[in-house]
PDB file of C-alpha atoms in Angstrom:
ATOM      1  CA  MET A   1     -12.792-209.082  73.703  1.00 43.00           C
ATOM      2  CA  ALA A   2     -11.883-206.959  70.716  1.00 47.00           C
ATOM      3  CA  THR A   3     -12.500-208.804  67.553  1.00 48.00           C
ATOM      4  CA  PRO A   4      -9.479-208.786  65.250  1.00 60.00           C
ATOM      5  CA  ASP A   5     -10.156-207.219  61.696  1.00 73.00           C
ATOM      6  CA  PHE A   6     -13.804-206.678  62.256  1.00 78.00           C
ATOM      7  CA  ASP A   7     -15.046-203.121  62.354  1.00 85.00           C
ATOM      8  CA  LEU A   8     -18.754-202.653  62.887  1.00 86.00           C
ATOM      9  CA  ASN A   9     -18.369-198.995  62.443  1.00 90.00           C
ATOM     10  CA  ASP A  10     -16.974-199.513  58.959  1.00 91.00           C
ATOM     11  CA  ILE A  11     -19.927-201.563  58.010  1.00 91.00           C
ATOM     12  CA  LYS A  12     -22.424-198.943  59.351  1.00 91.00           C
ATOM     13  CA  ARG A  13     -20.371-196.271  57.405  1.00 93.00           C
ATOM     14  CA  ARG A  14     -20.749-198.240  54.410  1.00 92.00           C
ATOM     15  CA  MET A  15     -24.562-198.714  54.843  1.00 92.00           C
ATOM     16  CA  GLN A  16     -24.836-194.956  55.571  1.00 93.00           C
ATOM     17  CA  GLY A  17     -23.124-194.366  52.179  1.00 92.00           C
ATOM     18  CA  ALA A  18     -26.020-196.324  50.492  1.00 91.00           C
ATOM     19  CA  VAL A  19     -28.565-194.076  52.190  1.00 91.00           C
ATOM     20  CA  SER A  20     -26.718-190.822  51.378  1.00 91.00           C
ATOM     21  CA  SER A  21     -26.701-192.019  47.745  1.00 89.00           C
ATOM     22  CA  LEU A  22     -30.278-192.632  47.738  1.00 89.00           C
ATOM     23  CA  SER A  23     -30.860-189.122  49.087  1.00 86.00           C
ATOM     24  CA  LYS A  24     -28.761-187.555  46.351  1.00 83.00           C
ATOM     25  CA  ASP A  25     -30.464-189.641  43.776  1.00 82.00           C
ATOM     26  CA  LEU A  26     -34.004-188.659  45.079  1.00 82.00           C
ATOM     27  CA  GLY A  27     -32.922-185.146  45.240  1.00 77.00           C
ATOM     28  CA  SER A  28     -32.399-185.214  41.561  1.00 70.00           C
ATOM     29  CA  LEU A  29     -35.916-186.434  40.972  1.00 72.00           C
ATOM     30  CA  ARG A  30     -38.026-183.615  39.613  1.00 62.00           C
ATOM     31  CA  THR A  31     -41.211-182.341  41.279  1.00 63.00           C
ATOM     32  CA  GLY A  32     -42.269-180.053  38.466  1.00 67.00           C
ATOM     33  CA  ARG A  33     -39.395-177.426  38.516  1.00 69.00           C
ATOM     34  CA  ALA A  34     -36.117-177.662  36.434  1.00 75.00           C
ATOM     35  CA  THR A  35     -33.042-177.981  38.636  1.00 78.00           C
ATOM     36  CA  PRO A  36     -29.364-178.641  37.450  1.00 81.00           C
ATOM     37  CA  GLY A  37     -29.448-181.768  39.884  1.00 79.00           C
ATOM     38  CA  LEU A  38     -32.069-183.421  37.701  1.00 79.00           C
ATOM     39  CA  VAL A  39     -29.453-184.717  35.281  1.00 83.00           C
ATOM     40  CA  ASP A  40     -26.820-185.506  37.881  1.00 80.00           C
ATOM     41  CA  PRO A  41     -27.430-189.241  38.046  1.00 78.00           C
ATOM     42  CA  ILE A  42     -27.183-189.583  34.117  1.00 86.00           C
ATOM     43  CA  GLN A  43     -23.952-191.187  33.127  1.00 89.00           C
ATOM     44  CA  ILE A  44     -22.518-190.580  29.562  1.00 90.00           C
ATOM     45  CA  ASP A  45     -20.439-193.012  27.682  1.00 88.00           C
ATOM     46  CA  ALA A  46     -17.633-190.606  27.013  1.00 85.00           C
ATOM     47  CA  TYR A  47     -14.105-191.373  25.699  1.00 84.00           C
ATOM     48  CA  GLY A  48     -14.619-195.243  26.390  1.00 86.00           C
ATOM     49  CA  ALA A  49     -15.608-194.637  29.993  1.00 89.00           C
ATOM     50  CA  MET A  50     -18.952-193.591  31.997  1.00 89.00           C
ATOM     51  CA  MET A  51     -18.873-190.179  33.092  1.00 89.00           C
ATOM     52  CA  PRO A  52     -21.234-187.949  35.053  1.00 89.00           C
ATOM     53  CA  MET A  53     -22.993-185.114  33.155  1.00 88.00           C
ATOM     54  CA  SER A  54     -20.911-182.669  35.150  1.00 86.00           C
ATOM     55  CA  GLN A  55     -17.756-183.885  33.463  1.00 89.00           C
ATOM     56  CA  VAL A  56     -18.797-183.302  29.835  1.00 90.00           C
ATOM     57  CA  ALA A  57     -21.316-180.371  29.934  1.00 92.00           C
ATOM     58  CA  THR A  58     -22.402-177.355  31.922  1.00 92.00           C
ATOM     59  CA  VAL A  59     -26.045-177.395  33.059  1.00 91.00           C
ATOM     60  CA  SER A  60     -28.031-174.240  33.563  1.00 91.00           C
ATOM     61  CA  VAL A  61     -31.706-173.245  34.177  1.00 90.00           C
ATOM     62  CA  PRO A  62     -32.672-170.200  31.891  1.00 90.00           C
ATOM     63  CA  GLU A  63     -36.391-170.691  32.658  1.00 87.00           C
ATOM     64  CA  PRO A  64     -38.244-172.369  35.605  1.00 80.00           C
ATOM     65  CA  ARG A  65     -39.272-175.226  33.157  1.00 82.00           C
ATOM     66  CA  LEU A  66     -36.262-175.545  31.046  1.00 88.00           C
ATOM     67  CA  LEU A  67     -32.761-176.938  31.423  1.00 89.00           C
ATOM     68  CA  SER A  68     -30.059-175.943  29.078  1.00 93.00           C
ATOM     69  CA  ILE A  69     -27.083-178.285  28.647  1.00 93.00           C
ATOM     70  CA  SER A  70     -23.954-176.834  26.962  1.00 93.00           C
ATOM     71  CA  VAL A  71     -21.714-179.795  25.943  1.00 92.00           C
ATOM     72  CA  TRP A  72     -18.066-178.928  25.874  1.00 91.00           C
ATOM     73  CA  ASP A  73     -16.983-181.233  23.132  1.00 89.00           C
ATOM     74  CA  ARG A  74     -19.115-181.248  19.856  1.00 90.00           C
ATOM     75  CA  SER A  75     -18.305-185.046  19.241  1.00 89.00           C
ATOM     76  CA  MET A  76     -20.098-185.968  22.719  1.00 89.00           C
ATOM     77  CA  VAL A  77     -23.560-184.056  21.858  1.00 91.00           C
ATOM     78  CA  GLY A  78     -24.974-187.421  20.519  1.00 91.00           C
ATOM     79  CA  ALA A  79     -23.760-189.468  23.401  1.00 91.00           C
ATOM     80  CA  VAL A  80     -25.353-186.836  25.885  1.00 91.00           C
ATOM     81  CA  GLU A  81     -28.570-186.844  23.965  1.00 91.00           C
ATOM     82  CA  LYS A  82     -28.669-190.610  24.020  1.00 90.00           C
ATOM     83  CA  ALA A  83     -28.003-190.788  27.770  1.00 91.00           C
ATOM     84  CA  ILE A  84     -30.723-188.377  28.515  1.00 89.00           C
ATOM     85  CA  ARG A  85     -33.188-190.443  26.222  1.00 88.00           C
ATOM     86  CA  GLU A  86     -32.241-193.619  27.916  1.00 87.00           C
ATOM     87  CA  SER A  87     -32.608-192.356  31.414  1.00 83.00           C
ATOM     88  CA  ASP A  88     -35.648-192.879  33.616  1.00 73.00           C
ATOM     89  CA  LEU A  89     -36.462-189.158  33.687  1.00 75.00           C
ATOM     90  CA  GLY A  90     -38.671-189.210  30.724  1.00 76.00           C
ATOM     91  CA  LEU A  91     -37.219-186.114  29.087  1.00 81.00           C
ATOM     92  CA  ASN A  92     -37.006-185.424  25.396  1.00 86.00           C
ATOM     93  CA  PRO A  93     -33.881-183.486  24.537  1.00 90.00           C
ATOM     94  CA  GLN A  94     -33.993-180.969  21.654  1.00 91.00           C
ATOM     95  CA  THR A  95     -30.456-180.299  20.111  1.00 91.00           C
ATOM     96  CA  GLU A  96     -29.229-176.972  18.793  1.00 91.00           C
ATOM     97  CA  GLY A  97     -25.607-177.244  17.841  1.00 89.00           C
ATOM     98  CA  GLN A  98     -23.626-178.060  21.185  1.00 89.00           C
ATOM     99  CA  THR A  99     -26.517-176.926  23.227  1.00 92.00           C
ATOM    100  CA  ILE A 100     -29.295-179.319  24.293  1.00 92.00           C
ATOM    101  CA  ARG A 101     -32.496-178.077  25.659  1.00 93.00           C
ATOM    102  CA  LEU A 102     -34.826-179.961  28.019  1.00 89.00           C
ATOM    103  CA  ARG A 103     -38.521-178.789  28.479  1.00 87.00           C
ATOM    104  CA  ILE A 104     -39.665-180.086  31.804  1.00 81.00           C
ATOM    105  CA  PRO A 105     -43.340-181.299  31.264  1.00 76.00           C
ATOM    106  CA  GLU A 106     -46.225-180.272  33.550  1.00 75.00           C
ATOM    107  CA  MET A 107     -46.478-182.800  36.343  1.00 76.00           C
ATOM    108  CA  ASN A 108     -49.806-184.650  35.803  1.00 81.00           C
ATOM    109  CA  GLU A 109     -51.087-187.677  37.800  1.00 84.00           C
ATOM    110  CA  GLN A 110     -49.612-190.085  35.404  1.00 84.00           C
ATOM    111  CA  ARG A 111     -46.206-188.446  35.460  1.00 79.00           C
ATOM    112  CA  ARG A 112     -46.217-188.234  39.178  1.00 84.00           C
ATOM    113  CA  LYS A 113     -46.915-191.920  39.418  1.00 86.00           C
ATOM    114  CA  GLU A 114     -43.960-192.538  37.009  1.00 85.00           C
ATOM    115  CA  MET A 115     -41.666-190.507  39.281  1.00 84.00           C
ATOM    116  CA  VAL A 116     -42.679-192.333  42.277  1.00 89.00           C
ATOM    117  CA  LYS A 117     -41.902-195.750  40.373  1.00 91.00           C
ATOM    118  CA  VAL A 118     -38.312-194.394  39.662  1.00 89.00           C
ATOM    119  CA  ALA A 119     -38.026-193.377  43.316  1.00 91.00           C
ATOM    120  CA  HIS A 120     -39.046-196.945  44.404  1.00 94.00           C
ATOM    121  CA  LYS A 121     -36.213-198.143  41.991  1.00 93.00           C
ATOM    122  CA  TYR A 122     -33.746-195.910  43.588  1.00 92.00           C
ATOM    123  CA  ALA A 123     -34.845-197.215  47.175  1.00 94.00           C
ATOM    124  CA  GLU A 124     -34.552-200.851  46.093  1.00 95.00           C
ATOM    125  CA  GLU A 125     -30.949-200.302  44.809  1.00 94.00           C
ATOM    126  CA  ALA A 126     -30.017-198.737  48.146  1.00 94.00           C
ATOM    127  CA  ARG A 127     -31.654-201.576  50.035  1.00 95.00           C
ATOM    128  CA  VAL A 128     -29.603-204.165  47.881  1.00 95.00           C
ATOM    129  CA  ALA A 129     -26.552-202.115  48.662  1.00 94.00           C
ATOM    130  CA  VAL A 130     -27.064-202.373  52.266  1.00 94.00           C
ATOM    131  CA  ARG A 131     -27.788-206.055  52.005  1.00 95.00           C
ATOM    132  CA  HIS A 132     -24.506-206.483  50.017  1.00 95.00           C
ATOM    133  CA  VAL A 133     -22.577-204.775  53.019  1.00 94.00           C
ATOM    134  CA  ARG A 134     -24.485-206.868  55.401  1.00 94.00           C
ATOM    135  CA  ARG A 135     -23.452-210.099  53.514  1.00 94.00           C
ATOM    136  CA  ASP A 136     -19.818-208.883  53.325  1.00 93.00           C
ATOM    137  CA  GLY A 137     -19.719-208.289  57.137  1.00 92.00           C
ATOM    138  CA  LEU A 138     -21.292-211.871  57.948  1.00 92.00           C
ATOM    139  CA  ASP A 139     -18.921-213.621  55.439  1.00 93.00           C
ATOM    140  CA  HIS A 140     -16.011-211.765  57.213  1.00 92.00           C
ATOM    141  CA  LEU A 141     -17.397-212.919  60.659  1.00 91.00           C
ATOM    142  CA  LYS A 142     -17.695-216.541  59.538  1.00 91.00           C
ATOM    143  CA  LYS A 143     -14.065-216.529  57.982  1.00 91.00           C
ATOM    144  CA  LEU A 144     -12.808-215.227  61.365  1.00 90.00           C
ATOM    145  CA  LEU A 145     -14.709-217.938  63.150  1.00 89.00           C
ATOM    146  CA  LYS A 146     -13.490-220.542  60.601  1.00 90.00           C
ATOM    147  CA  ASP A 147      -9.885-219.403  61.269  1.00 89.00           C
ATOM    148  CA  SER A 148     -10.560-219.585  65.121  1.00 87.00           C
ATOM    149  CA  LEU A 149      -9.932-215.881  65.603  1.00 88.00           C
ATOM    150  CA  ILE A 150     -13.309-215.389  67.426  1.00 88.00           C
ATOM    151  CA  SER A 151     -15.513-217.669  69.341  1.00 88.00           C
ATOM    152  CA  GLU A 152     -19.139-218.761  68.207  1.00 89.00           C
ATOM    153  CA  ASP A 153     -20.679-216.524  70.799  1.00 90.00           C
ATOM    154  CA  ASP A 154     -18.751-213.441  69.606  1.00 89.00           C
ATOM    155  CA  GLU A 155     -19.708-214.276  65.931  1.00 89.00           C
ATOM    156  CA  LYS A 156     -23.419-214.642  66.821  1.00 92.00           C
ATOM    157  CA  ARG A 157     -23.341-211.491  68.864  1.00 92.00           C
ATOM    158  CA  GLN A 158     -21.579-209.443  66.194  1.00 92.00           C
ATOM    159  CA  ALA A 159     -23.936-211.067  63.521  1.00 92.00           C
ATOM    160  CA  GLY A 160     -26.790-209.771  65.461  1.00 94.00           C
ATOM    161  CA  ASP A 161     -25.399-206.361  65.662  1.00 93.00           C
ATOM    162  CA  VAL A 162     -24.739-206.381  61.901  1.00 93.00           C
ATOM    163  CA  GLN A 163     -28.431-207.245  61.311  1.00 94.00           C
ATOM    164  CA  LYS A 164     -29.565-204.586  63.737  1.00 95.00           C
ATOM    165  CA  ALA A 165     -27.547-202.076  61.705  1.00 93.00           C
ATOM    166  CA  THR A 166     -29.146-203.499  58.507  1.00 95.00           C
ATOM    167  CA  ASP A 167     -32.716-203.196  59.829  1.00 94.00           C
ATOM    168  CA  SER A 168     -31.940-199.530  61.004  1.00 94.00           C
ATOM    169  CA  HIS A 169     -30.550-198.516  57.698  1.00 94.00           C
ATOM    170  CA  ILE A 170     -33.282-200.144  55.675  1.00 95.00           C
ATOM    171  CA  GLY A 171     -35.920-198.419  57.848  1.00 94.00           C
ATOM    172  CA  GLU A 172     -34.033-195.061  57.201  1.00 94.00           C
ATOM    173  CA  ILE A 173     -34.282-195.820  53.265  1.00 94.00           C
ATOM    174  CA  ASP A 174     -37.984-196.523  53.681  1.00 94.00           C
ATOM    175  CA  GLY A 175     -38.373-193.222  55.598  1.00 94.00           C
ATOM    176  CA  VAL A 176     -36.570-191.245  52.965  1.00 92.00           C
ATOM    177  CA  LEU A 177     -38.526-192.925  50.199  1.00 93.00           C
ATOM    178  CA  ALA A 178     -41.953-192.293  51.951  1.00 92.00           C
ATOM    179  CA  SER A 179     -41.307-188.509  52.305  1.00 89.00           C
ATOM    180  CA  LYS A 180     -40.132-188.200  48.769  1.00 87.00           C
ATOM    181  CA  GLU A 181     -43.194-190.048  47.545  1.00 88.00           C
ATOM    182  CA  LYS A 182     -45.448-187.591  49.554  1.00 86.00           C
ATOM    183  CA  GLU A 183     -43.597-184.666  48.167  1.00 80.00           C
ATOM    184  CA  ILE A 184     -43.933-185.928  44.355  1.00 81.00           C
ATOM    185  CA  MET A 185     -47.727-186.805  44.840  1.00 79.00           C
ATOM    186  CA  GLN A 186     -48.426-183.331  46.405  1.00 74.00           C
ATOM    187  CA  VAL A 187     -50.395-181.320  43.815  1.00 60.00           C
TER     188      VAL A 187
END
């Protein structure tokens, strides 16, 4: 029997969105070289709203261990610098007019461990997002059951499907984290 207003594929799609977001965040974690993606997750408080770096500045890589950030609006330089300092990346911005330079320090053992901690934080945020999607799906099923739109057997079966999808996506998150951790710790 088709369940009214319940779409397991939508729940899986939303869970996959959390995994994709984690992959993007982990891609921005540095492993010793400067990349423009390194500052992508940084949000800047600009004009009363939180904006990604790409909407307030141009990021370039003039040297393998240096990022150059050209802020478009001179009044935003302080906000960009503050956002970089408050990020978990451990970078120290040096401001020259509308250009902010970020020297990428050598990756020593302590720095690698710090990056692994940041990766674990990103992974936990992704797990929480997947669990929120699971909770939304289970709550929706309970509401359908309460409104007598589905039977108890259907509710239990579909709740099991939601849990299987959750377990699968959390396992995928753990796999992505393990491979990034291995990449970071590699000397």
